[in-house]
């Protein structure tokens, strides 16, 4: 990349800054209207109960669609849903080259949905430690430890300075390339764009080795069947469990499609070397229960995952009961607490012992704790720190750590803010409009276009449809018909709502002079009658629609 006249180096987050998940970062270099853009990650959030019907929240890439021909490519740091899950839905709008590691590529190719066909996507595979060009950008991948294989941080070199984009990372074992970070720090780092997920945690965390030791002890002491629920992508954790089970003469049985699919890919890529073949479900009853370890999905309480089905006794002969143990080798993602607790209570009622990270060291985060963040600052010695990957509280806590460590400039980014990193004084220079985009069935759009806001209101106040039949002189030509959806049928005094509505509607029409019976006048009058009566009856304002028919 060559230094150009009037060039700026910009950072624009379109997701993952001010929220957990849905990570998408954009870097821009060049003069205004001639900038070359580089995208890092393209993830999703999972929609909660406050967004009825939608299952995913996606980044708003309207800005990128307008810059499509100036985008060099998309680099994926790893294959977690919050970093690559939006690719099948958003890539067709941009159709830029994708750069990723082998494990990420394998999972992406396994995720063909709709018209998205990864065989047609220009996938460029790199390994940790390799350097490559994305358009004019010089990018170097740096191997880091995380809870999924092939995770990398990125060094992005430009004529105005080097940026380190950490992605998700932690300091654990030998995976994080400390020496490379130190070397980059010695060369000079303009900006560190860094994971803030654990910035509020006071703990220094445990190592993955400690978790493996704890899980092995649980397996060794168990007198019944042990089930362990973890994220399907945590291949290192699963491998540790499988090795421990083999050492103790136990067999591992996989439950859950995503678990089986991910481990099949991991095996193909050589991540499961030395692991004994997993047990087939049809062989489960042939082995003593104390010799079986169940590895299953559903640690977040997903209703159709293997763990929820096991709690409902919907897995045939595979069951948990008195004397068995269920280990949650995972963290609770915010918003999933109630669903997880419901499953735990169901299994406790069946006599199962539940073990979580509150009880024993059965899980360690894949993100940096404050002591790790400070270590990263010392390694790379950045001039600018930009906290990302977190809600406002995480970002502010991370910023405080950076200031305490003496970093010259700490910038508060948020989705849609355009930050100039160089030249001159770094800071926010603009704000682009942002929407929330949802995947709802086969469609994508905002709340208004998908009808989500109306759907939410319907869930609280119900819906009344009134069908009226008039003759040529606006006399009632047939009975008034009602459809009541989601409303109470009878009140504390024994009155039926539908009867009250029918009587009130007929009276309102009969008391209206025929010369005043125009469609819009009748609709307005009947809507007012229905709304008032329902409010008096129920205390809520329902949604009312009037259908007019003429003979």
XYZ file of N, CA and C in Angstrom, residues 308-533:
678
model
N -31.855 -30.492 26.176
C -33.272 -30.262 26.482
C -34.096 -31.516 26.200
N -33.798 -32.201 25.110
C -34.520 -33.443 24.790
C -34.232 -34.518 25.824
N -32.990 -34.560 26.295
C -32.634 -35.531 27.334
C -33.403 -35.231 28.616
N -33.534 -33.951 28.962
C -34.275 -33.563 30.162
C -35.747 -33.938 30.047
N -36.267 -33.941 28.802
C -37.684 -34.302 28.570
C -37.849 -35.802 28.280
N -36.764 -36.557 28.421
C -36.782 -38.000 28.136
C -37.225 -38.301 26.713
N -36.683 -37.519 25.766
C -37.025 -37.690 24.357
C -35.868 -38.262 23.544
N -34.906 -38.909 24.224
C -33.757 -39.493 23.519
C -33.773 -41.011 23.573
N -34.988 -41.572 23.572
C -35.126 -43.029 23.537
C -34.559 -43.680 24.779
N -33.662 -44.638 24.571
C -33.107 -45.386 25.701
C -32.041 -44.595 26.456
N -31.599 -43.469 25.901
C -30.555 -42.670 26.550
C -31.219 -41.723 27.540
N -30.971 -41.968 28.831
C -31.613 -41.173 29.868
C -30.633 -40.882 30.997
N -30.950 -39.862 31.764
C -30.227 -39.574 32.989
C -31.180 -39.744 34.159
N -30.628 -40.196 35.287
C -31.461 -40.397 36.461
C -30.640 -40.340 37.732
N -31.212 -40.866 38.807
C -30.565 -40.833 40.121
C -29.169 -41.450 40.048
N -28.193 -40.741 40.611
C -26.820 -41.235 40.628
C -25.981 -40.758 39.452
N -26.622 -40.143 38.444
C -25.890 -39.621 37.284
C -25.480 -38.168 37.523
N -24.549 -37.682 36.715
C -24.012 -36.325 36.861
C -24.124 -35.599 35.522
N -24.546 -34.344 35.595
C -24.523 -33.474 34.414
C -23.606 -32.301 34.703
N -22.582 -32.114 33.853
C -21.620 -31.020 34.005
C -21.879 -29.979 32.925
N -22.062 -28.730 33.345
C -22.153 -27.621 32.388
C -20.746 -27.049 32.217
N -20.029 -27.533 31.198
C -18.671 -27.058 30.927
C -18.746 -25.899 29.940
N -19.377 -24.823 30.396
C -19.656 -23.672 29.535
C -20.062 -22.511 30.422
N -20.144 -21.329 29.819
C -20.648 -20.157 30.534
C -22.061 -19.867 30.069
N -22.831 -19.195 30.909
C -24.181 -18.769 30.522
C -24.093 -17.504 29.690
N -24.585 -17.568 28.469
C -24.668 -16.362 27.654
C -25.835 -15.524 28.180
N -25.609 -14.211 28.428
C -26.681 -13.369 28.975
C -27.983 -13.504 28.190
N -29.079 -13.681 28.930
C -30.392 -13.851 28.317
C -30.873 -15.293 28.308
N -29.929 -16.235 28.539
C -30.287 -17.657 28.492
C -30.486 -18.261 29.879
N -30.346 -17.437 30.931
C -30.325 -17.972 32.293
C -31.592 -18.766 32.645
N -32.753 -18.237 32.292
C -34.007 -18.901 32.676
C -34.146 -20.254 31.987
N -33.822 -20.307 30.682
C -33.934 -21.577 29.950
C -32.975 -22.615 30.520
N -31.766 -22.184 30.878
C -30.784 -23.111 31.460
C -31.276 -23.613 32.806
N -31.782 -22.691 33.638
C -32.262 -23.072 34.968
C -33.428 -24.052 34.886
N -34.310 -23.874 33.910
C -35.443 -24.791 33.757
C -34.960 -26.219 33.481
N -33.950 -26.358 32.629
C -33.406 -27.687 32.330
C -32.737 -28.271 33.567
N -31.965 -27.440 34.265
C -31.296 -27.924 35.466
C -32.314 -28.417 36.492
N -33.373 -27.639 36.722
C -34.385 -28.034 37.705
C -35.094 -29.315 37.296
N -35.365 -29.463 36.003
C -36.021 -30.675 35.518
C -35.169 -31.910 35.812
N -33.873 -31.812 35.575
C -32.984 -32.949 35.802
C -32.730 -33.188 37.289
N -32.678 -32.113 38.073
C -32.540 -32.279 39.528
C -33.724 -33.055 40.084
N -34.927 -32.761 39.577
C -36.125 -33.496 40.002
C -36.029 -34.976 39.670
N -35.224 -35.295 38.656
C -35.048 -36.702 38.265
C -33.872 -37.354 38.989
N -33.244 -36.628 39.933
C -32.179 -37.195 40.743
C -30.777 -36.986 40.214
N -30.643 -36.141 39.194
C -29.333 -35.912 38.575
C -28.575 -34.842 39.357
N -27.275 -35.068 39.583
C -26.425 -34.059 40.221
C -25.920 -33.093 39.162
N -26.100 -31.785 39.399
C -25.677 -30.754 38.455
C -24.379 -30.113 38.957
N -23.385 -29.996 38.080
C -22.130 -29.318 38.407
C -21.910 -28.203 37.394
N -21.706 -26.980 37.881
C -21.430 -25.834 37.011
C -20.101 -25.201 37.437
N -19.710 -24.120 36.736
C -18.452 -23.455 37.082
C -18.551 -22.703 38.399
N -19.745 -22.614 38.992
C -19.870 -22.057 40.339
C -19.455 -23.064 41.403
N -19.483 -24.343 41.025
C -19.167 -25.414 41.968
C -17.713 -25.875 41.858
N -17.230 -26.004 40.637
C -15.890 -26.522 40.395
C -15.315 -25.866 39.146
N -14.024 -26.054 38.926
C -13.361 -25.471 37.744
C -13.633 -26.352 36.526
N -14.841 -26.201 35.953
C -15.224 -27.030 34.808
C -15.316 -26.208 33.519
N -14.997 -24.920 33.619
C -15.007 -24.086 32.418
C -14.066 -22.917 32.618
N -13.421 -22.501 31.538
C -12.605 -21.295 31.548
C -12.968 -20.473 30.322
N -13.008 -19.171 30.492
C -13.395 -18.288 29.394
C -12.358 -18.295 28.286
N -12.828 -18.039 27.074
C -11.929 -17.900 25.933
C -11.518 -16.462 25.675
N -11.789 -15.568 26.648
C -11.521 -14.143 26.472
C -10.550 -13.649 27.547
N -9.878 -12.520 27.287
C -8.849 -12.044 28.213
C -9.429 -11.376 29.457
N -8.853 -11.716 30.609
C -9.174 -11.036 31.855
C -8.339 -9.755 31.946
N -8.652 -8.853 32.884
C -7.900 -7.593 32.978
C -6.379 -7.777 33.044
N -5.916 -8.802 33.769
C -4.469 -9.015 33.844
C -3.900 -9.377 32.469
N -4.682 -10.081 31.639
C -4.240 -10.424 30.287
C -4.242 -9.191 29.382
N -5.244 -8.335 29.548
C -5.301 -7.108 28.763
C -4.067 -6.239 29.042
N -3.730 -6.120 30.315
C -2.547 -5.327 30.674
C -1.276 -5.942 30.086
N -1.246 -7.284 30.041
C -0.097 -7.961 29.443
C 0.002 -7.633 27.953
N -1.142 -7.614 27.278
C -1.161 -7.272 25.854
C -0.679 -5.838 25.638
N -1.111 -4.919 26.506
C -0.633 -3.539 26.381
C 0.895 -3.493 26.444
N 1.466 -4.261 27.377
C 2.924 -4.254 27.529
C 3.606 -4.851 26.306
N 2.985 -5.870 25.727
C 3.577 -6.506 24.547
C 3.636 -5.552 23.361
N 2.514 -4.871 23.059
C 2.422 -4.140 21.795
C 2.592 -2.629 21.950
N 2.451 -2.120 23.183
C 2.675 -0.697 23.468
C 2.007 0.213 22.427
N 0.675 0.136 22.295
C -0.014 0.918 21.251
C -0.119 2.393 21.621
N -0.170 3.242 20.598
C -0.427 4.663 20.829
C -1.914 4.906 21.104
N -2.768 4.084 20.471
C -4.219 4.229 20.600
C -4.807 2.890 21.037
N -5.754 2.924 21.970
C -6.519 1.742 22.353
C -7.981 1.970 21.994
N -8.586 0.996 21.313
C -10.021 1.044 21.010
C -10.663 -0.226 21.564
N -11.381 -0.144 22.689
C -12.091 -1.313 23.213
C -13.261 -1.693 22.295
N -13.397 -2.975 21.979
C -14.512 -3.481 21.176
C -15.008 -4.781 21.815
N -15.983 -5.423 21.172
C -16.532 -6.700 21.632
C -17.045 -6.590 23.065
N -18.120 -5.841 23.255
C -18.700 -5.735 24.582
C -19.801 -4.706 24.644
N -20.582 -4.780 25.730
C -21.595 -3.768 25.995
C -20.915 -2.525 26.562
N -21.685 -1.460 26.741
C -21.104 -0.187 27.181
C -20.300 -0.347 28.458
N -20.805 -1.136 29.406
C -20.096 -1.308 30.682
C -18.740 -1.971 30.478
N -18.669 -2.952 29.568
C -17.389 -3.609 29.285
C -16.412 -2.637 28.623
N -16.912 -1.856 27.677
C -16.049 -0.934 26.941
C -15.479 0.145 27.847
N -16.318 0.668 28.746
C -15.852 1.711 29.659
C -14.829 1.146 30.639
N -15.075 -0.070 31.143
C -14.117 -0.699 32.059
C -12.786 -0.955 31.363
N -12.847 -1.407 30.109
C -11.621 -1.655 29.345
C -10.880 -0.337 29.104
N -11.604 0.711 28.781
C -10.978 2.014 28.555
C -10.250 2.484 29.814
N -10.863 2.267 30.985
C -10.233 2.665 32.245
C -8.925 1.912 32.464
N -8.913 0.621 32.104
C -7.674 -0.163 32.222
C -6.577 0.423 31.341
N -6.959 0.785 30.102
C -5.979 1.348 29.179
C -5.401 2.663 29.670
N -6.263 3.525 30.210
C -5.786 4.806 30.735
C -4.871 4.589 31.930
N -5.258 3.643 32.783
C -4.434 3.321 33.957
C -3.057 2.815 33.536
N -3.021 2.097 32.391
C -1.759 1.551 31.904
C -0.913 2.598 31.183
N -1.441 3.794 30.988
C -0.663 4.866 30.390
C -0.710 4.951 28.884
N -1.706 4.311 28.251
C -1.828 4.420 26.796
C -2.198 5.864 26.435
N -1.523 6.403 25.435
C -1.660 7.829 25.101
C -3.094 8.242 24.815
N -3.789 7.463 23.999
C -5.136 7.847 23.558
C -6.055 6.631 23.624
N -7.145 6.757 24.357
C -8.151 5.694 24.448
C -9.440 6.226 23.843
N -9.919 5.581 22.782
C -11.102 6.047 22.060
C -12.312 5.188 22.398
N -13.452 5.834 22.567
C -14.707 5.125 22.813
C -15.454 4.971 21.490
N -15.385 3.785 20.935
C -16.108 3.487 19.696
C -17.508 2.983 20.020
N -18.425 3.151 19.075
C -19.755 2.560 19.130
C -20.162 2.246 17.692
N -21.090 1.338 17.539
C -21.535 0.984 16.197
C -21.976 2.224 15.425
N -21.427 2.396 14.215
C -21.798 3.512 13.366
C -20.906 4.723 13.479
N -20.059 4.790 14.519
C -19.138 5.919 14.647
C -17.919 5.697 13.752
N -17.578 6.707 12.972
C -16.367 6.645 12.145
C -15.241 7.339 12.910
N -14.191 6.580 13.205
C -13.048 7.100 13.939
C -11.867 7.278 12.991
N -11.248 8.458 13.013
C -10.010 8.650 12.269
C -8.855 8.315 13.197
N -8.009 7.385 12.752
C -6.849 6.976 13.541
C -5.618 7.791 13.189
N -5.514 8.205 11.936
C -4.369 8.992 11.458
C -4.747 9.586 10.104
N -4.109 10.705 9.734
C -3.118 11.479 10.486
C -3.810 12.406 11.483
N -2.995 13.111 12.262
C -3.537 14.097 13.173
C -4.106 13.478 14.431
N -4.889 14.291 15.148
C -5.467 13.873 16.412
C -6.553 12.814 16.170
N -6.421 11.605 16.754
C -7.432 10.564 16.542
C -8.732 10.895 17.270
N -9.847 10.498 16.670
C -11.133 10.732 17.308
C -12.284 10.481 16.350
N -13.495 10.691 16.842
C -14.711 10.473 16.059
C -14.891 11.631 15.085
N -15.106 11.309 13.802
C -15.288 12.374 12.801
C -16.661 12.339 12.154
N -17.411 11.250 12.348
C -18.728 11.172 11.698
C -19.516 10.030 12.319
N -20.794 9.986 11.988
C -21.690 8.931 12.458
C -22.605 8.550 11.305
N -22.676 7.251 10.989
C -23.592 6.810 9.944
C -24.850 6.238 10.593
N -26.018 6.374 9.953
C -27.247 5.833 10.537
C -27.202 4.311 10.593
N -27.712 3.758 11.687
C -27.693 2.304 11.894
C -29.099 1.806 12.217
N -29.437 0.636 11.671
C -30.698 -0.024 12.002
C -30.407 -1.390 12.606
N -31.424 -1.984 13.216
C -31.328 -3.384 13.642
C -31.941 -4.216 12.523
N -31.182 -5.180 12.024
C -31.641 -6.042 10.937
C -31.870 -7.450 11.500
N -33.000 -8.023 11.148
C -33.365 -9.333 11.689
C -33.547 -10.349 10.570
N -33.209 -11.592 10.890
C -33.564 -12.706 10.006
C -34.806 -13.344 10.599
N -35.874 -13.345 9.825
C -37.181 -13.815 10.286
C -37.695 -14.790 9.245
N -37.567 -16.094 9.520
C -37.907 -17.079 8.501
C -36.951 -16.961 7.327
N -37.509 -16.766 6.138
C -36.672 -16.631 4.938
C -36.347 -15.182 4.599
N -36.825 -14.249 5.432
C -36.693 -12.834 5.101
C -35.714 -12.123 6.030
N -35.189 -10.989 5.563
C -34.359 -10.114 6.378
C -34.887 -8.692 6.264
N -34.881 -7.969 7.365
C -35.339 -6.585 7.339
C -35.359 -5.999 8.726
N -35.879 -4.764 8.847
C -35.968 -4.140 10.164
C -37.329 -4.453 10.786
N -37.561 -3.928 11.984
C -38.798 -4.231 12.711
C -40.033 -3.854 11.917
N -39.989 -2.700 11.279
C -41.165 -2.205 10.574
C -41.476 -3.064 9.359
N -40.466 -3.343 8.541
C -40.712 -4.082 7.300
C -41.132 -5.523 7.553
N -40.677 -6.093 8.675
C -41.020 -7.482 8.983
C -42.258 -7.606 9.863
N -42.765 -6.475 10.351
C -43.957 -6.520 11.199
C -43.675 -6.951 12.624
N -42.428 -6.884 13.053
C -42.079 -7.381 14.382
C -42.681 -6.515 15.483
N -42.715 -5.198 15.286
C -43.267 -4.329 16.328
C -44.755 -4.607 16.535
N -45.492 -4.848 15.442
C -46.912 -5.194 15.566
C -47.070 -6.566 16.213
N -46.208 -7.497 15.847
C -46.245 -8.843 16.418
C -46.015 -8.798 17.929
N -45.094 -7.908 18.337
C -44.824 -7.768 19.768
C -46.071 -7.246 20.489
N -46.727 -6.241 19.868
C -47.933 -5.681 20.482
C -49.044 -6.737 20.543
N -49.159 -7.526 19.479
C -50.172 -8.583 19.459
C -49.994 -9.558 20.621
N -48.736 -9.823 20.977
C -48.478 -10.784 22.050
C -48.966 -10.280 23.401
N -49.194 -8.956 23.520
C -49.645 -8.387 24.776
C -51.140 -8.080 24.789
N -51.684 -7.648 23.642
C -53.058 -7.116 23.671
C -54.023 -7.837 22.740
N -53.560 -8.809 21.976
C -54.463 -9.558 21.119
C -54.988 -8.783 19.919
N -55.940 -9.401 19.219
C -56.412 -8.852 17.947
C -57.894 -9.160 17.793
N -58.677 -8.137 17.425
C -60.108 -8.302 17.141
C -60.355 -7.959 15.679
N -60.995 -8.872 14.951
C -61.396 -8.618 13.569
C -62.928 -8.608 13.518
N -63.486 -7.525 12.979
C -64.937 -7.390 12.837
C -65.272 -7.422 11.350
N -66.182 -8.320 10.952
C -66.600 -8.429 9.555
C -68.062 -7.991 9.441
N -68.306 -6.965 8.586
C -69.640 -6.394 8.437
C -70.141 -6.563 7.004
N -71.411 -6.956 6.845
C -72.033 -7.143 5.525
C -73.170 -6.135 5.371
N -73.067 -5.295 4.330
C -74.087 -4.277 4.109
C -74.756 -4.489 2.753
N -76.053 -4.081 2.686
C -76.733 -4.069 1.397
C -76.486 -2.727 0.711
N -77.175 -2.470 -0.392
C -76.918 -1.264 -1.169
C -77.239 0.023 -0.440
N -78.108 -0.044 0.578
C -78.467 1.176 1.311
C -77.844 1.196 2.712
N -76.770 0.460 2.865
C -76.030 0.391 4.124
C -76.847 -0.178 5.283
N -77.767 -1.092 4.962
C -78.400 -1.857 6.021
C -77.628 -3.150 6.232
N -77.636 -3.688 7.447
C -76.926 -4.942 7.717
C -77.565 -6.064 6.910
N -76.790 -6.708 6.066
C -77.304 -7.769 5.198
C -76.991 -9.159 5.737
N -76.399 -9.232 6.868
C -76.055 -10.512 7.475
C -75.533 -10.287 8.870
N -75.338 -11.367 9.619
C -74.869 -11.223 11.000
C -73.450 -10.651 11.066
N -73.227 -9.870 12.107
C -71.860 -9.386 12.364
C -70.992 -10.582 12.772
N -69.815 -10.668 12.194
C -68.905 -11.776 12.529
C -67.660 -11.238 13.226
N -67.194 -12.009 14.216
C -66.044 -11.610 15.013
C -64.978 -12.701 14.991
N -63.728 -12.264 15.000
C -62.608 -13.167 15.269
C -61.816 -12.529 16.401
N -61.726 -13.239 17.518
C -60.971 -12.757 18.670
C -59.740 -13.636 18.848
N -58.555 -13.021 18.759
C -57.306 -13.759 18.914
C -56.530 -13.216 20.110
N -56.291 -14.069 21.093
C -55.465 -13.683 22.233
C -56.160 -12.800 23.242
N -57.497 -12.787 23.258
C -58.243 -12.016 24.242
C -58.948 -12.959 25.215
N -59.216 -12.498 26.440
C -59.963 -13.336 27.387
C -61.401 -13.524 26.916
N -61.978 -14.679 27.246
C -63.329 -14.982 26.787
C -64.394 -14.513 27.773
N -64.084 -14.546 29.078
C -65.101 -14.277 30.099
C -64.468 -13.493 31.240
N -65.211 -12.568 31.848
C -64.650 -11.782 32.943
C -65.123 -12.330 34.287
N -64.749 -11.638 35.375
C -65.046 -12.123 36.733
C -66.536 -12.107 37.048
N -67.313 -11.381 36.247
C -68.762 -11.312 36.462
C -69.512 -12.312 35.596
N -68.790 -13.133 34.859
C -69.419 -14.156 34.032
C -69.893 -13.660 32.686
N -69.484 -12.471 32.269
C -69.902 -11.921 30.986
C -68.967 -12.415 29.881
N -69.547 -12.750 28.743
C -68.760 -13.222 27.601
C -68.428 -12.045 26.697
N -67.144 -11.907 26.378
C -66.697 -10.758 25.595
C -67.319 -10.738 24.210
N -67.388 -11.876 23.542
C -67.911 -11.866 22.173
C -69.373 -11.429 22.136
N -70.161 -11.852 23.106
C -71.575 -11.450 23.149
C -71.709 -9.947 23.364
N -70.909 -9.413 24.270
C -70.949 -7.978 24.527
C -70.558 -7.187 23.287
N -69.531 -7.656 22.584
C -69.073 -6.958 21.386
C -70.142 -6.991 20.295
N -70.717 -8.152 20.064
C -71.729 -8.261 19.009
C -72.905 -7.316 19.272
N -73.358 -7.297 20.495
C -74.489 -6.441 20.845
C -74.132 -4.964 20.678
N -72.953 -4.577 21.127
C -72.543 -3.165 21.045
C -72.343 -2.729 19.602
N -71.781 -3.596 18.764
C -71.546 -3.266 17.359
C -72.878 -3.095 16.623
N -73.809 -4.029 16.855
C -75.118 -3.943 16.195
C -75.858 -2.677 16.629
N -75.806 -2.370 17.927
C -76.471 -1.152 18.420
C -75.859 0.102 17.799
N -74.522 0.125 17.684
C -73.854 1.302 17.119
C -74.265 1.526 15.671
N -74.394 0.439 14.905
C -74.774 0.564 13.495
C -76.248 0.978 13.373
N -77.111 0.313 14.155
C -78.541 0.601 14.065
C -78.878 2.012 14.517
N -78.057 2.577 15.415
C -78.304 3.935 15.910
C -77.686 5.003 15.010
N -76.993 4.563 13.958
C -76.335 5.507 13.054
C -77.259 5.801 11.865
N -77.597 7.063 11.610
C -78.447 7.386 10.457
C -77.844 6.840 9.162
N -78.687 6.302 8.285
C -78.170 5.655 7.075
C -77.396 6.617 6.193
N -77.796 7.883 6.191
C -77.092 8.827 5.320
C -75.662 9.085 5.791
N -75.358 8.699 7.044
C -74.002 8.879 7.580
C -73.157 7.609 7.460
N -73.773 6.552 6.954
C -73.049 5.269 6.930
C -72.127 5.174 5.705
N -71.055 5.890 5.763
C -69.969 5.758 4.782
C -68.904 4.826 5.364
N -68.142 4.169 4.476
C -67.176 3.168 4.956
C -66.254 3.726 6.041
N -65.667 4.891 5.778
C -64.683 5.408 6.727
C -65.339 5.836 8.040
N -66.592 6.308 7.953
C -67.290 6.722 9.173
C -67.667 5.499 10.006
N -68.180 4.461 9.330
C -68.558 3.227 10.037
C -67.328 2.583 10.674
N -66.236 2.506 9.920
C -64.994 1.886 10.447
C -64.524 2.618 11.696
N -64.499 3.943 11.619
C -64.023 4.719 12.767
C -64.934 4.504 13.983
N -66.245 4.488 13.757
C -67.193 4.330 14.869
C -67.082 2.943 15.499
N -67.015 1.901 14.672
C -66.955 0.533 15.210
C -65.624 0.291 15.916
N -64.534 0.815 15.355
C -63.236 0.659 16.018
C -63.265 1.294 17.413
N -63.920 2.469 17.497
C -64.000 3.144 18.796
C -64.839 2.334 19.789
N -65.954 1.780 19.303
C -66.827 0.969 20.167
C -66.083 -0.253 20.685
N -65.414 -0.969 19.781
C -64.718 -2.193 20.170
C -63.575 -1.883 21.138
N -62.774 -0.872 20.800
C -61.643 -0.518 21.662
C -62.104 -0.145 23.062
N -63.162 0.654 23.163
C -63.652 1.096 24.465
C -64.197 -0.068 25.275
N -64.969 -0.949 24.606
C -65.560 -2.063 25.330
C -64.482 -3.027 25.830
